[in-house]
Short mmCIF file of C-alpha atoms in Angstrom, two decimals:
data_model
loop_
_atom_site.label_atom_id
_atom_site.label_comp_id
_atom_site.label_asym_id
_atom_site.label_seq_id
_atom_site.Cartn_x
_atom_site.Cartn_y
_atom_site.Cartn_z
CA MET T 213 98.75 134.28 109.76
CA LYS T 214 100.08 130.77 110.36
CA THR T 215 103.81 130.06 110.48
CA ILE T 216 105.14 126.85 108.93
CA LEU T 217 108.70 125.57 109.40
CA VAL T 218 110.05 123.09 106.86
CA SER T 219 113.29 121.30 107.69
CA GLY T 220 115.79 120.17 105.06
CA SER T 221 114.53 122.86 102.71
CA SER T 222 117.62 122.69 100.53
CA GLY T 223 116.45 119.28 99.29
CA ILE T 224 113.88 118.28 96.71
CA VAL T 225 111.21 117.40 99.30
CA GLY T 226 111.79 120.48 101.43
CA TYR T 227 111.60 123.11 98.72
CA GLY T 228 108.84 121.06 97.10
CA VAL T 229 106.75 121.53 100.26
CA LEU T 230 107.55 125.25 100.35
CA ARG T 231 106.65 125.67 96.68
CA SER T 232 103.41 123.76 97.22
CA LEU T 233 102.46 125.99 100.14
CA LYS T 234 103.24 129.15 98.16
CA ARG T 235 100.96 128.09 95.33
CA THR T 236 97.95 127.91 97.69
CA GLY T 237 97.67 131.68 98.00
CA LYS T 238 97.16 131.25 101.76
CA LYS T 239 98.60 133.88 104.07
CA LEU T 240 101.43 131.82 105.48
CA ARG T 241 104.83 132.73 106.87
CA LEU T 242 107.23 130.09 105.59
CA ILE T 243 110.47 129.27 107.36
CA GLY T 244 113.02 127.03 105.67
CA THR T 245 115.92 125.43 107.48
CA SER T 246 119.02 123.68 106.18
CA ILE T 247 122.54 122.81 107.26
CA TYR T 248 123.79 124.43 104.05
CA ASP T 249 124.30 128.19 103.92
CA ASP T 250 124.75 128.23 100.14
CA SER T 251 121.66 126.31 99.04
CA VAL T 252 118.59 127.32 97.05
CA ALA T 253 116.40 127.17 100.17
CA PRO T 254 116.18 130.96 100.81
CA GLY T 255 114.58 131.37 97.40
CA PHE T 256 111.49 129.45 98.47
CA CYS T 257 110.77 130.78 101.96
CA ASP T 258 110.18 134.05 103.80
CA ILE T 259 112.76 133.34 106.50
CA PHE T 260 115.80 131.10 106.28
CA GLU T 261 117.54 129.62 109.32
CA LEU T 262 120.85 127.77 109.22
CA ALA T 263 120.47 124.54 111.17
CA PRO T 264 123.05 122.39 112.94
CA PRO T 265 123.26 118.77 111.75
CA THR T 266 120.38 116.71 113.10
CA ASN T 267 122.73 114.37 114.96
CA ASP T 268 124.52 117.29 116.65
CA ALA T 269 124.10 117.50 120.43
CA THR T 270 122.73 121.04 120.09
CA TYR T 271 120.12 120.25 117.43
CA MET T 272 116.98 119.79 119.53
CA GLU T 273 117.71 122.87 121.63
CA TRP T 274 118.20 124.85 118.41
CA LEU T 275 114.97 123.51 116.90
CA LEU T 276 112.87 124.26 119.99
CA ASN T 277 114.35 127.75 120.31
CA THR T 278 113.65 128.42 116.61
CA ILE T 279 110.05 127.29 117.00
CA ARG T 280 109.60 129.60 120.00
CA LYS T 281 111.40 132.50 118.31
CA TYR T 282 109.00 132.56 115.38
CA GLN T 283 105.95 131.15 117.18
CA VAL T 284 105.76 128.32 114.65
CA ASP T 285 102.39 126.61 114.26
CA LEU T 286 103.39 123.56 112.18
CA VAL T 287 106.78 121.91 111.70
CA VAL T 288 107.31 119.68 108.66
CA PRO T 289 110.23 117.23 108.41
CA SER T 290 111.31 116.77 104.80
CA ILE T 291 114.21 114.40 105.44
CA GLU T 292 114.13 111.03 107.14
CA ILE T 293 116.77 111.82 109.76
CA ASP T 294 114.64 114.71 111.02
CA MET T 295 111.49 112.60 111.10
CA TYR T 296 113.24 109.93 113.19
CA LYS T 297 114.72 112.59 115.49
CA TRP T 298 111.48 114.47 116.02
CA VAL T 299 109.44 111.38 116.76
CA GLU T 300 111.63 110.85 119.84
CA HIS T 301 110.90 114.39 121.07
CA ILE T 302 107.18 114.91 120.41
CA PRO T 303 106.35 116.13 123.96
CA GLU T 304 109.08 118.79 123.83
CA ILE T 305 107.88 120.01 120.42
CA GLU T 306 104.26 120.10 121.58
CA ARG T 307 105.19 122.15 124.66
CA THR T 308 106.33 124.94 122.33
CA GLY T 309 102.78 125.15 121.00
CA ALA T 310 103.71 123.77 117.58
CA ILE T 311 102.30 120.68 115.89
CA ALA T 312 104.75 118.27 114.27
CA LEU T 313 103.62 116.78 110.95
CA LEU T 314 104.45 113.22 111.97
CA ASN T 315 102.74 110.00 110.98
CA ASN T 316 101.67 107.15 113.25
CA VAL T 317 104.65 106.68 115.58
CA GLU T 318 104.48 102.87 115.41
CA LEU T 319 104.50 102.98 111.60
CA ILE T 320 107.47 105.36 111.56
CA HIS T 321 109.48 102.98 113.74
CA LEU T 322 108.37 99.98 111.68
CA CYS T 323 109.38 101.58 108.36
CA LYS T 324 112.86 102.30 109.69
CA ASP T 325 113.85 98.67 109.10
CA LYS T 326 112.56 97.10 105.88
CA TRP T 327 113.16 93.56 107.12
CA VAL T 328 111.09 94.12 110.26
CA PHE T 329 108.42 95.74 108.09
CA TYR T 330 108.46 92.74 105.74
CA GLU T 331 108.01 90.33 108.67
CA ASN T 332 104.99 92.35 109.76
CA LEU T 333 103.48 92.09 106.26
CA ILE T 334 104.01 88.33 106.30
CA ASP T 335 102.45 87.99 109.76
CA ALA T 336 99.41 89.77 108.36
CA ALA T 337 99.39 87.54 105.24
CA MET T 338 99.49 90.62 103.02
CA PRO T 339 99.59 89.54 99.35
CA CYS T 340 101.41 92.75 98.37
CA ALA T 341 104.60 91.69 100.19
CA ILE T 342 107.65 91.00 98.01
CA GLU T 343 109.36 87.80 99.06
CA SER T 344 112.51 88.67 101.01
CA THR T 345 115.20 86.71 102.82
CA LEU T 346 118.41 87.05 104.83
CA THR T 347 119.84 83.89 103.27
CA MET T 348 123.57 84.24 102.56
CA ASP T 349 123.89 81.35 100.08
CA PHE T 350 124.24 82.43 96.45
CA ASN T 351 122.98 79.20 94.90
CA THR T 352 119.84 79.23 97.04
CA LEU T 353 119.09 82.81 96.08
CA LYS T 354 119.79 82.12 92.42
CA SER T 355 117.49 79.10 92.50
CA ASN T 356 114.66 80.96 94.27
CA PHE T 357 114.92 84.40 92.65
CA GLY T 358 116.82 83.84 89.40
CA LEU T 359 119.41 86.27 88.06
CA PRO T 360 119.61 89.13 88.49
CA PHE T 361 118.20 89.64 92.00
CA LEU T 362 118.53 92.51 94.45
CA LEU T 363 120.35 93.15 97.69
CA LYS T 364 118.45 95.95 99.35
CA PRO T 365 119.48 98.02 102.41
CA ARG T 366 117.31 97.33 105.45
CA ARG T 367 117.59 101.03 106.29
CA GLY T 368 117.58 103.77 103.71
CA PHE T 369 115.44 105.65 101.23
CA ALA T 370 115.15 106.73 97.58
CA SER T 371 116.50 103.41 96.24
CA LYS T 372 119.95 104.28 97.55
CA GLY T 373 122.39 101.42 98.13
CA ILE T 374 120.48 98.77 96.17
CA VAL T 375 122.79 96.20 94.58
CA ARG T 376 121.74 94.38 91.41
CA VAL T 377 123.32 90.92 91.62
CA ASP T 378 123.95 89.35 88.22
CA SER T 379 126.89 87.11 89.12
CA GLU T 380 128.42 85.24 92.03
CA ASP T 381 131.37 87.64 92.05
CA THR T 382 129.07 90.59 92.66
CA PHE T 383 127.25 88.64 95.36
CA LEU T 384 130.44 87.70 97.20
CA ALA T 385 131.47 91.34 97.41
CA TYR T 386 128.40 92.05 99.56
CA GLN T 387 127.73 88.66 101.15
CA LYS T 388 129.02 89.63 104.60
CA ASP T 389 126.48 92.49 104.80
CA ILE T 390 123.43 90.26 104.27
CA GLY T 391 121.53 90.15 107.53
CA PRO T 392 122.74 93.16 109.51
CA ILE T 393 122.69 95.60 106.57
CA LEU T 394 121.19 94.01 103.46
CA MET T 395 118.24 91.75 102.57
CA ALA T 396 117.69 89.83 99.34
CA GLN T 397 114.68 90.18 97.03
CA PRO T 398 113.71 89.11 93.54
CA ILE T 399 113.18 91.78 90.90
CA VAL T 400 109.43 92.17 90.49
CA GLY T 401 107.80 93.84 87.50
CA ASN T 402 109.92 96.29 85.51
CA ASP T 403 111.03 99.90 85.59
CA ASN T 404 108.10 100.97 83.42
CA GLU T 405 105.55 99.57 85.87
CA GLU T 406 106.53 101.50 89.00
CA PHE T 407 103.97 103.69 90.74
CA THR T 408 103.90 106.10 93.64
CA THR T 409 100.65 106.85 95.44
CA SER T 410 100.27 109.56 98.04
CA ALA T 411 97.28 109.27 100.32
CA PHE T 412 96.11 111.57 103.08
CA CYS T 413 95.26 109.06 105.77
CA ASP T 414 92.82 109.41 108.68
CA GLY T 415 94.67 107.44 111.37
CA ASN T 416 91.70 105.09 111.78
CA GLY T 417 92.42 102.67 108.96
CA GLY T 418 91.18 104.74 106.04
CA PHE T 419 92.16 107.70 103.88
CA TYR T 420 90.50 110.85 102.62
CA ALA T 421 92.23 111.49 99.31
CA SER T 422 94.88 110.02 97.04
CA MET T 423 96.82 110.50 93.81
CA THR T 424 98.96 108.09 91.79
CA LEU T 425 101.87 108.67 89.42
CA ARG T 426 103.58 106.21 87.13
CA ARG T 427 107.21 107.17 87.62
CA LYS T 428 110.75 106.81 86.39
CA LEU T 429 113.56 107.32 88.86
CA SER T 430 116.64 109.51 88.61
CA SER T 431 120.08 108.17 89.48
CA ASP T 432 119.53 109.66 92.96
CA GLY T 433 116.43 107.52 93.47
CA PHE T 434 113.88 110.33 93.29
CA THR T 435 111.04 110.71 90.79
CA ASP T 436 112.54 112.07 87.56
CA LYS T 437 109.60 111.69 85.15
CA ALA T 438 105.99 111.08 86.06
CA GLU T 439 102.59 110.54 84.48
CA VAL T 440 99.30 110.96 86.28
CA VAL T 441 97.31 107.71 86.33
CA ALA T 442 94.15 106.48 88.02
CA THR T 443 94.45 105.15 91.57
CA ASP T 444 91.65 102.59 91.11
CA GLU T 445 93.79 99.46 90.79
CA PHE T 446 95.72 100.34 93.98
CA ILE T 447 92.73 101.20 96.17
CA ARG T 448 92.27 97.68 97.58
CA THR T 449 95.94 97.34 98.50
CA ILE T 450 96.14 100.83 100.03
CA SER T 451 92.97 100.12 102.01
CA GLU T 452 94.45 96.87 103.37
CA LEU T 453 97.67 98.65 104.34
CA CYS T 454 95.77 101.46 106.05
CA LYS T 455 93.70 98.98 108.05
CA ARG T 456 96.89 97.23 109.12
CA PHE T 457 99.10 100.22 109.98
CA HIS T 458 96.71 103.14 110.62
CA PRO T 459 98.81 105.88 108.98
CA ILE T 460 97.77 109.48 109.51
CA GLY T 461 98.39 112.49 107.31
CA PRO T 462 100.49 112.45 104.13
CA THR T 463 101.68 108.90 103.42
CA ASN T 464 103.52 107.61 100.37
CA PHE T 465 103.02 104.08 99.00
CA GLN T 466 105.35 102.77 96.30
CA PHE T 467 104.24 99.87 94.10
CA ARG T 468 105.23 97.73 91.16
CA ARG T 469 102.65 96.13 88.92
CA CYS T 470 103.33 92.43 88.30
CA LYS T 471 101.61 89.87 86.09
CA ASP T 472 99.23 88.70 88.77
CA ASP T 473 99.22 91.34 91.48
CA ILE T 474 100.34 94.69 92.89
CA LYS T 475 103.50 94.49 94.99
CA LEU T 476 104.54 97.00 97.64
CA LEU T 477 108.08 98.35 97.39
CA GLU T 478 107.82 100.40 100.57
CA ILE T 479 105.82 102.88 102.59
CA ASN T 480 107.29 106.31 103.29
CA PRO T 481 105.37 107.67 106.30
CA ARG T 482 105.84 111.30 105.25
CA ILE T 483 105.58 113.69 102.31
CA SER T 484 107.51 112.31 99.34
CA SER T 485 109.86 113.81 96.73
CA SER T 486 107.10 114.10 94.12
CA THR T 487 104.99 116.41 96.27
CA SER T 488 105.47 119.54 94.12
CA ILE T 489 104.59 117.53 91.00
CA ARG T 490 101.38 116.37 92.65
CA ALA T 491 100.51 119.93 93.68
CA ALA T 492 100.87 121.08 90.08
CA PHE T 493 98.22 118.53 89.05
CA GLY T 494 95.80 119.49 91.84
CA TYR T 495 96.84 117.27 94.76
CA ASN T 496 98.43 119.62 97.31
CA GLU T 497 99.10 117.46 100.37
CA SER T 498 101.05 120.24 102.11
CA ALA T 499 98.00 122.51 101.91
CA MET T 500 95.81 119.62 103.10
CA ALA T 501 98.11 119.23 106.11
CA VAL T 502 97.76 122.91 107.01
CA ASP T 503 93.97 122.66 106.71
CA TYR T 504 93.80 119.40 108.67
CA TYR T 505 96.17 120.14 111.55
CA LEU T 506 95.71 123.90 111.94
CA GLU T 507 92.22 124.56 110.60
CA HIS T 508 90.66 121.22 111.63
CA ARG T 509 89.20 120.75 108.16
CA THR T 510 88.82 117.25 106.76
CA PRO T 511 90.54 116.79 103.37
CA ILE T 512 88.40 115.92 100.36
CA GLN T 513 89.44 114.22 97.16
CA PRO T 514 90.53 116.98 94.77
CA GLU T 515 89.99 116.89 91.04
CA ILE T 516 93.24 115.71 89.48
CA THR T 517 94.42 117.10 86.14
CA ARG T 518 95.91 114.46 83.85
CA GLY T 519 99.33 114.99 82.33
CA LYS T 520 103.06 114.32 82.58
CA ALA T 521 105.94 115.93 84.44
CA VAL T 522 109.66 116.05 83.63
CA ARG T 523 112.27 117.31 86.07
CA TYR T 524 115.26 119.21 84.75
CA THR T 525 118.22 121.22 86.05
CA ASP T 526 117.53 124.91 86.64
CA GLU T 527 119.12 127.74 88.60
CA HIS T 528 117.92 130.29 91.12
CA ILE T 529 119.61 133.70 91.06
CA PHE T 530 120.44 135.68 94.22
CA TYR T 531 121.64 139.25 93.71
CA GLU T 532 123.82 141.05 96.25
CA ASP T 533 120.94 143.38 97.19
CA SER T 534 118.95 140.22 98.17
CA ILE T 535 116.54 140.52 95.25
CA HIS T 536 116.18 137.11 93.65
CA LEU T 537 114.32 135.71 90.66
#
């Protein structure tokens, strides 16, 4: 029996991974970790461990000891802070005997700063790049991008911190942050033409399997409603990006469809928040990762069921005798 540890399992990605692994029917021992002792995480795993904050001085020692304690085979980061922490400690993790589900290290570092990533796209003359600038002049931005335009955090995820600028007053409130914190972009496409593609990449410039959802975002920036669509129109762009950045394992590409092209919003070099939705339609990237990294089996394109998904608020019940539904 293989043992899988999923960090940040109190969040939508973490328990999504755990749920996806449970639905496989594989004999797996699932360990969930979280800094919260009152979260839903224990309801989705066999063993729950309370973790220190990732930026705590004791965190890595705790993680390595936990891996050794349970003889963990695969560790999966479900939150960005863990991914960025683990990538700095790969040798220590590997010495425990565990494999860390981490993407291409260079790509992880590149995706940490969206401005640096944009410059790389421009250097490669990638047509999917959305024009971006660090210009601090309102009139120049208004002339080039029109109103409204966006001020987007260079670092961050799930659309958090994006400012929609529709007036000079709004712009002036954030002007000082342009450059070190924010970058400016035009609004491309519309909210009804946003897509998220997950691909299981081979690390050599290609990918084995993929699935695309047309999505609508929640106020938290995660996929709230989704519809399964064909990946065909995104294949060329994904292929170009893979050849450029050589991602490996589960990789998430976010796009907007425009009048004349497909534009890349960002790459998330890890499992994304819609992973449990994908698994329900036949694309179980968590199971693929177990097969690929622990069983040395090459993923194949699964048959995808068409349909729609809607997220809603639910509750998980924990009784005092530890029986839960």
